[in-house]
XYZ file of C-alpha atoms in Angstrom:
308
model
C 103.768 129.854 105.733
C 104.968 132.491 108.263
C 103.632 136.097 108.270
C 102.069 135.616 104.876
C 105.215 134.495 103.211
C 106.416 131.002 102.240
C 109.120 129.802 104.673
C 109.677 126.266 103.534
C 108.515 123.934 100.759
C 108.290 120.091 100.916
C 108.152 118.054 97.821
C 106.837 114.499 97.652
C 104.631 111.963 96.038
C 101.189 110.667 96.823
C 98.724 108.023 95.265
C 95.041 107.451 96.049
C 93.598 104.090 94.864
C 89.931 103.223 94.423
C 88.571 100.017 95.904
C 89.013 98.211 92.532
C 92.653 99.332 92.532
C 92.235 102.024 89.816
C 93.893 105.430 90.307
C 91.896 108.245 91.826
C 94.758 110.675 92.138
C 98.495 110.859 91.858
C 101.140 113.562 92.347
C 104.850 113.212 92.020
C 105.929 109.719 90.986
C 104.172 106.956 92.994
C 105.686 104.210 90.790
C 109.320 104.897 91.704
C 110.948 102.486 94.213
C 111.314 103.877 97.717
C 111.931 102.560 101.204
C 108.620 102.109 103.033
C 110.391 101.975 106.409
C 108.024 101.100 109.158
C 104.924 101.440 106.971
C 105.798 97.906 105.749
C 105.141 96.338 109.227
C 101.566 95.358 108.544
C 102.801 93.565 105.420
C 105.500 91.832 107.452
C 102.945 90.782 110.016
C 100.735 89.405 107.306
C 103.591 87.334 106.009
C 104.090 85.887 109.454
C 100.436 85.142 109.794
C 100.721 83.279 106.415
C 103.444 81.232 107.886
C 101.018 80.107 110.627
C 101.763 82.608 113.416
C 98.598 82.975 115.552
C 98.424 85.881 117.978
C 95.569 87.521 119.830
C 94.620 90.936 118.198
C 96.959 92.806 120.655
C 99.757 90.639 119.370
C 99.245 91.477 115.722
C 98.796 95.101 116.543
C 102.164 95.251 118.376
C 103.729 93.167 115.620
C 102.637 95.912 113.154
C 103.686 98.752 115.524
C 106.394 101.448 115.678
C 105.356 101.890 119.308
C 106.073 104.770 121.618
C 107.465 102.716 124.408
C 104.600 103.201 126.878
C 103.886 100.447 129.481
C 101.095 99.090 127.317
C 103.491 98.540 124.398
C 106.231 96.861 126.446
C 103.671 94.599 127.992
C 102.195 93.613 124.582
C 105.650 92.845 123.151
C 106.664 90.889 126.190
C 103.458 88.864 125.958
C 104.265 87.855 122.352
C 107.762 86.646 123.632
C 106.545 84.915 126.697
C 103.786 83.089 124.750
C 106.547 81.337 122.773
C 109.004 80.745 125.593
C 111.085 83.758 124.665
C 112.460 86.736 126.559
C 113.544 90.356 125.684
C 117.059 89.105 125.791
C 116.368 87.070 122.564
C 115.643 90.168 120.637
C 118.129 91.571 118.196
C 116.740 95.116 118.207
C 119.300 97.761 119.144
C 119.230 98.890 122.761
C 117.288 102.083 122.847
C 115.096 104.532 124.843
C 111.364 104.740 124.257
C 110.442 106.643 121.105
C 107.871 108.939 122.807
C 109.625 112.021 124.444
C 107.499 111.861 127.546
C 108.186 108.183 128.060
C 111.926 108.729 127.201
C 112.324 111.526 129.660
C 110.644 109.527 132.404
C 112.871 106.523 131.634
C 116.077 108.619 131.885
C 114.727 110.343 135.037
C 114.435 106.997 136.632
C 118.047 106.144 135.652
C 116.936 103.284 133.378
C 119.350 102.106 130.843
C 118.375 101.679 127.105
C 116.851 98.271 126.362
C 116.007 96.019 123.460
C 112.241 95.879 124.424
C 112.069 99.691 124.610
C 112.974 99.877 120.901
C 110.051 100.981 118.796
C 110.255 97.841 116.628
C 110.417 95.266 119.453
C 106.930 94.034 118.640
C 107.809 93.204 115.131
C 110.979 91.463 116.284
C 109.031 89.536 118.993
C 106.712 88.221 116.289
C 109.619 87.306 113.954
C 111.252 85.281 116.847
C 107.872 83.778 117.649
C 107.471 82.609 114.035
C 110.948 81.106 113.969
C 110.263 79.112 117.133
C 107.006 77.813 115.711
C 108.948 76.465 112.671
C 112.056 75.334 114.495
C 114.155 77.815 112.510
C 117.390 79.293 113.755
C 116.819 82.268 116.083
C 119.964 84.148 116.540
C 120.258 84.996 112.812
C 116.543 85.713 112.165
C 117.494 89.074 110.685
C 119.664 87.653 107.953
C 118.122 88.414 104.524
C 118.829 84.716 103.597
C 116.990 83.350 106.629
C 113.841 81.307 105.792
C 111.737 83.802 107.664
C 112.995 86.837 105.704
C 112.810 84.926 102.398
C 109.105 84.152 103.174
C 108.516 87.878 104.058
C 109.972 88.936 100.752
C 107.706 86.661 98.920
C 104.672 87.998 100.643
C 105.825 91.653 100.019
C 105.994 90.778 96.343
C 102.592 89.165 96.375
C 100.702 91.814 98.295
C 102.246 94.800 96.452
C 101.899 93.067 93.071
C 105.549 93.667 92.013
C 108.942 92.069 92.561
C 111.141 93.517 95.346
C 113.554 95.882 93.378
C 116.103 96.304 96.200
C 116.856 95.070 99.696
C 118.536 97.101 102.409
C 118.671 97.187 106.157
C 116.123 99.169 108.361
C 117.120 101.118 111.458
C 116.190 98.096 113.636
C 118.435 95.719 111.733
C 115.698 93.973 109.915
C 115.696 93.627 106.080
C 114.131 96.451 104.351
C 112.297 95.699 101.135
C 111.902 98.610 98.646
C 108.601 99.055 96.821
C 106.542 101.791 95.124
C 103.955 103.998 96.810
C 101.445 102.329 94.569
C 102.610 98.886 95.770
C 102.418 99.916 99.300
C 98.946 101.240 98.989
C 97.851 98.109 97.137
C 99.270 95.918 99.840
C 97.499 97.711 102.701
C 94.230 97.773 100.704
C 94.515 93.891 100.380
C 95.053 93.676 104.092
C 92.132 95.968 104.976
C 89.634 94.057 102.828
C 90.787 90.505 103.677
C 88.354 88.071 105.237
C 88.366 88.224 108.967
C 89.957 84.756 109.458
C 92.603 85.050 106.833
C 96.122 85.779 107.685
C 95.759 89.376 106.349
C 92.404 89.758 108.043
C 93.888 88.767 111.421
C 96.405 91.606 111.029
C 93.756 94.201 110.097
C 91.558 93.119 113.054
C 94.430 93.634 115.490
C 95.231 97.019 114.056
C 91.602 98.146 114.267
C 91.056 96.754 117.731
C 94.207 98.299 119.200
C 95.319 101.500 117.331
C 96.965 102.574 120.618
C 99.399 99.765 120.257
C 100.232 100.533 116.612
C 101.491 104.050 117.520
C 100.836 105.484 120.984
C 98.501 107.519 123.084
C 100.190 110.736 121.871
C 100.733 109.811 118.253
C 98.847 111.086 115.203
C 98.564 107.686 113.490
C 96.618 106.405 116.554
C 94.433 109.524 116.617
C 93.727 109.164 112.874
C 92.523 105.549 113.222
C 90.248 106.555 116.107
C 88.848 109.458 114.134
C 88.029 107.474 110.995
C 86.052 104.278 111.643
C 87.582 101.148 110.206
C 90.734 102.805 108.936
C 93.964 101.043 109.253
C 97.148 103.298 108.960
C 100.857 103.114 109.540
C 103.541 105.788 109.612
C 107.221 105.369 109.096
C 110.455 107.210 109.339
C 111.458 109.548 106.401
C 107.819 110.830 106.236
C 106.135 107.745 104.676
C 102.544 106.919 105.591
C 99.865 104.545 104.283
C 96.186 104.172 105.106
C 93.331 102.073 103.879
C 89.616 102.146 104.400
C 87.416 98.998 104.855
C 86.205 99.261 101.281
C 89.779 99.046 99.952
C 90.282 102.758 99.221
C 93.958 103.318 100.045
C 96.475 106.231 100.003
C 100.191 106.315 100.335
C 102.469 109.393 100.926
C 106.143 109.960 100.814
C 107.551 113.371 101.522
C 110.846 113.496 99.666
C 112.990 115.383 102.228
C 111.783 113.125 104.982
C 110.081 116.206 106.737
C 107.461 114.583 109.049
C 105.547 117.836 109.519
C 104.369 117.745 105.928
C 103.017 114.116 106.287
C 99.784 114.575 108.158
C 98.156 117.365 106.010
C 99.022 115.667 102.825
C 97.581 112.360 104.058
C 94.438 114.286 105.324
C 93.959 115.825 101.835
C 94.239 112.447 100.186
C 91.835 110.914 102.532
C 89.393 113.819 101.986
C 89.652 113.262 98.181
C 88.717 109.605 99.006
C 85.496 110.734 100.583
C 86.312 110.714 104.259
C 84.442 113.217 106.354
C 86.471 116.542 106.620
C 85.393 117.053 110.174
C 87.129 113.940 111.203
C 90.250 115.004 109.243
C 90.371 118.596 110.423
C 92.770 117.962 113.321
C 95.332 116.638 110.875
C 95.091 119.159 108.202
C 97.520 121.770 109.396
C 97.137 125.173 111.028
C 94.145 127.306 110.120
C 94.481 130.942 108.930
C 97.115 132.490 106.648
C 100.078 130.883 108.349
C 100.952 127.165 109.022
C 101.137 124.099 106.906
C 99.377 124.243 103.572
C 98.881 121.585 100.762
C 98.817 123.279 97.325
C 97.694 122.223 93.876
C 94.926 119.870 92.996
C 95.218 117.842 96.105
C 95.105 120.928 98.266
C 91.705 121.722 96.964
C 90.411 118.727 98.978
C 92.079 119.730 102.220
C 89.523 120.254 105.063
C 89.689 123.358 107.176
C 91.790 122.869 110.356
C 90.155 123.239 113.682
């Protein structure tokens, strides 16, 4: 809204699942296949934990991350590599600048060139390489969809989402991208959030909860959201996808159809409010107060907390 008039409209889909997996709310079409983009990283990390990868909590957090490229992120990804006798040169991520604008500007001002470790997916790739090394699998081709690692990840994706993978593409980092529905994405994260602590999925959940700053960054809304809602695990992704799950298994997943990131936080906040999360904790993510700003309309909008 601007000056009391609608300036832009975002369409999308959302699903809210109860702890028993039943549907609390849907809008749009949560059962159509879509690309989860980076929201799939906790599921991929769980697959690697199922394959026997054991990392400290920070390692599983960075494996689940689309990190901002801050020093803490680069150090965490480097530690995963070093712990398995690997180096940043072994990564197959594209050479890139840090994702966070502040970090990127500082990087450029220092005259530093793009690097593989700086790419926001380097933590996931480091974990993939570490898993390959533990199994003695070929490393240069670890991104090939036919590689044993990627075949195992696809199996875990199907298991945790509860549905076969309908389509496989390539994500921006070069890794295989497994399509799924929003319902499947929410189901998968709920299973990770409620898993026993020492199970593979539980190790991933513990890492995310212990280190939300590694999953996103010190200036990222996904990190702020996890700090605001105790026990919540959440992951954002390109093209305006986000998933979040509470410790009791309540889970929400959002996809804004046009990929407009500005619509993602208020829709997610409304969905979490419907799930019973305290509105005061969600207020910073709900949009702009007053007659202008971002507004969620319809049945879901009735649950949106007032913005601060």
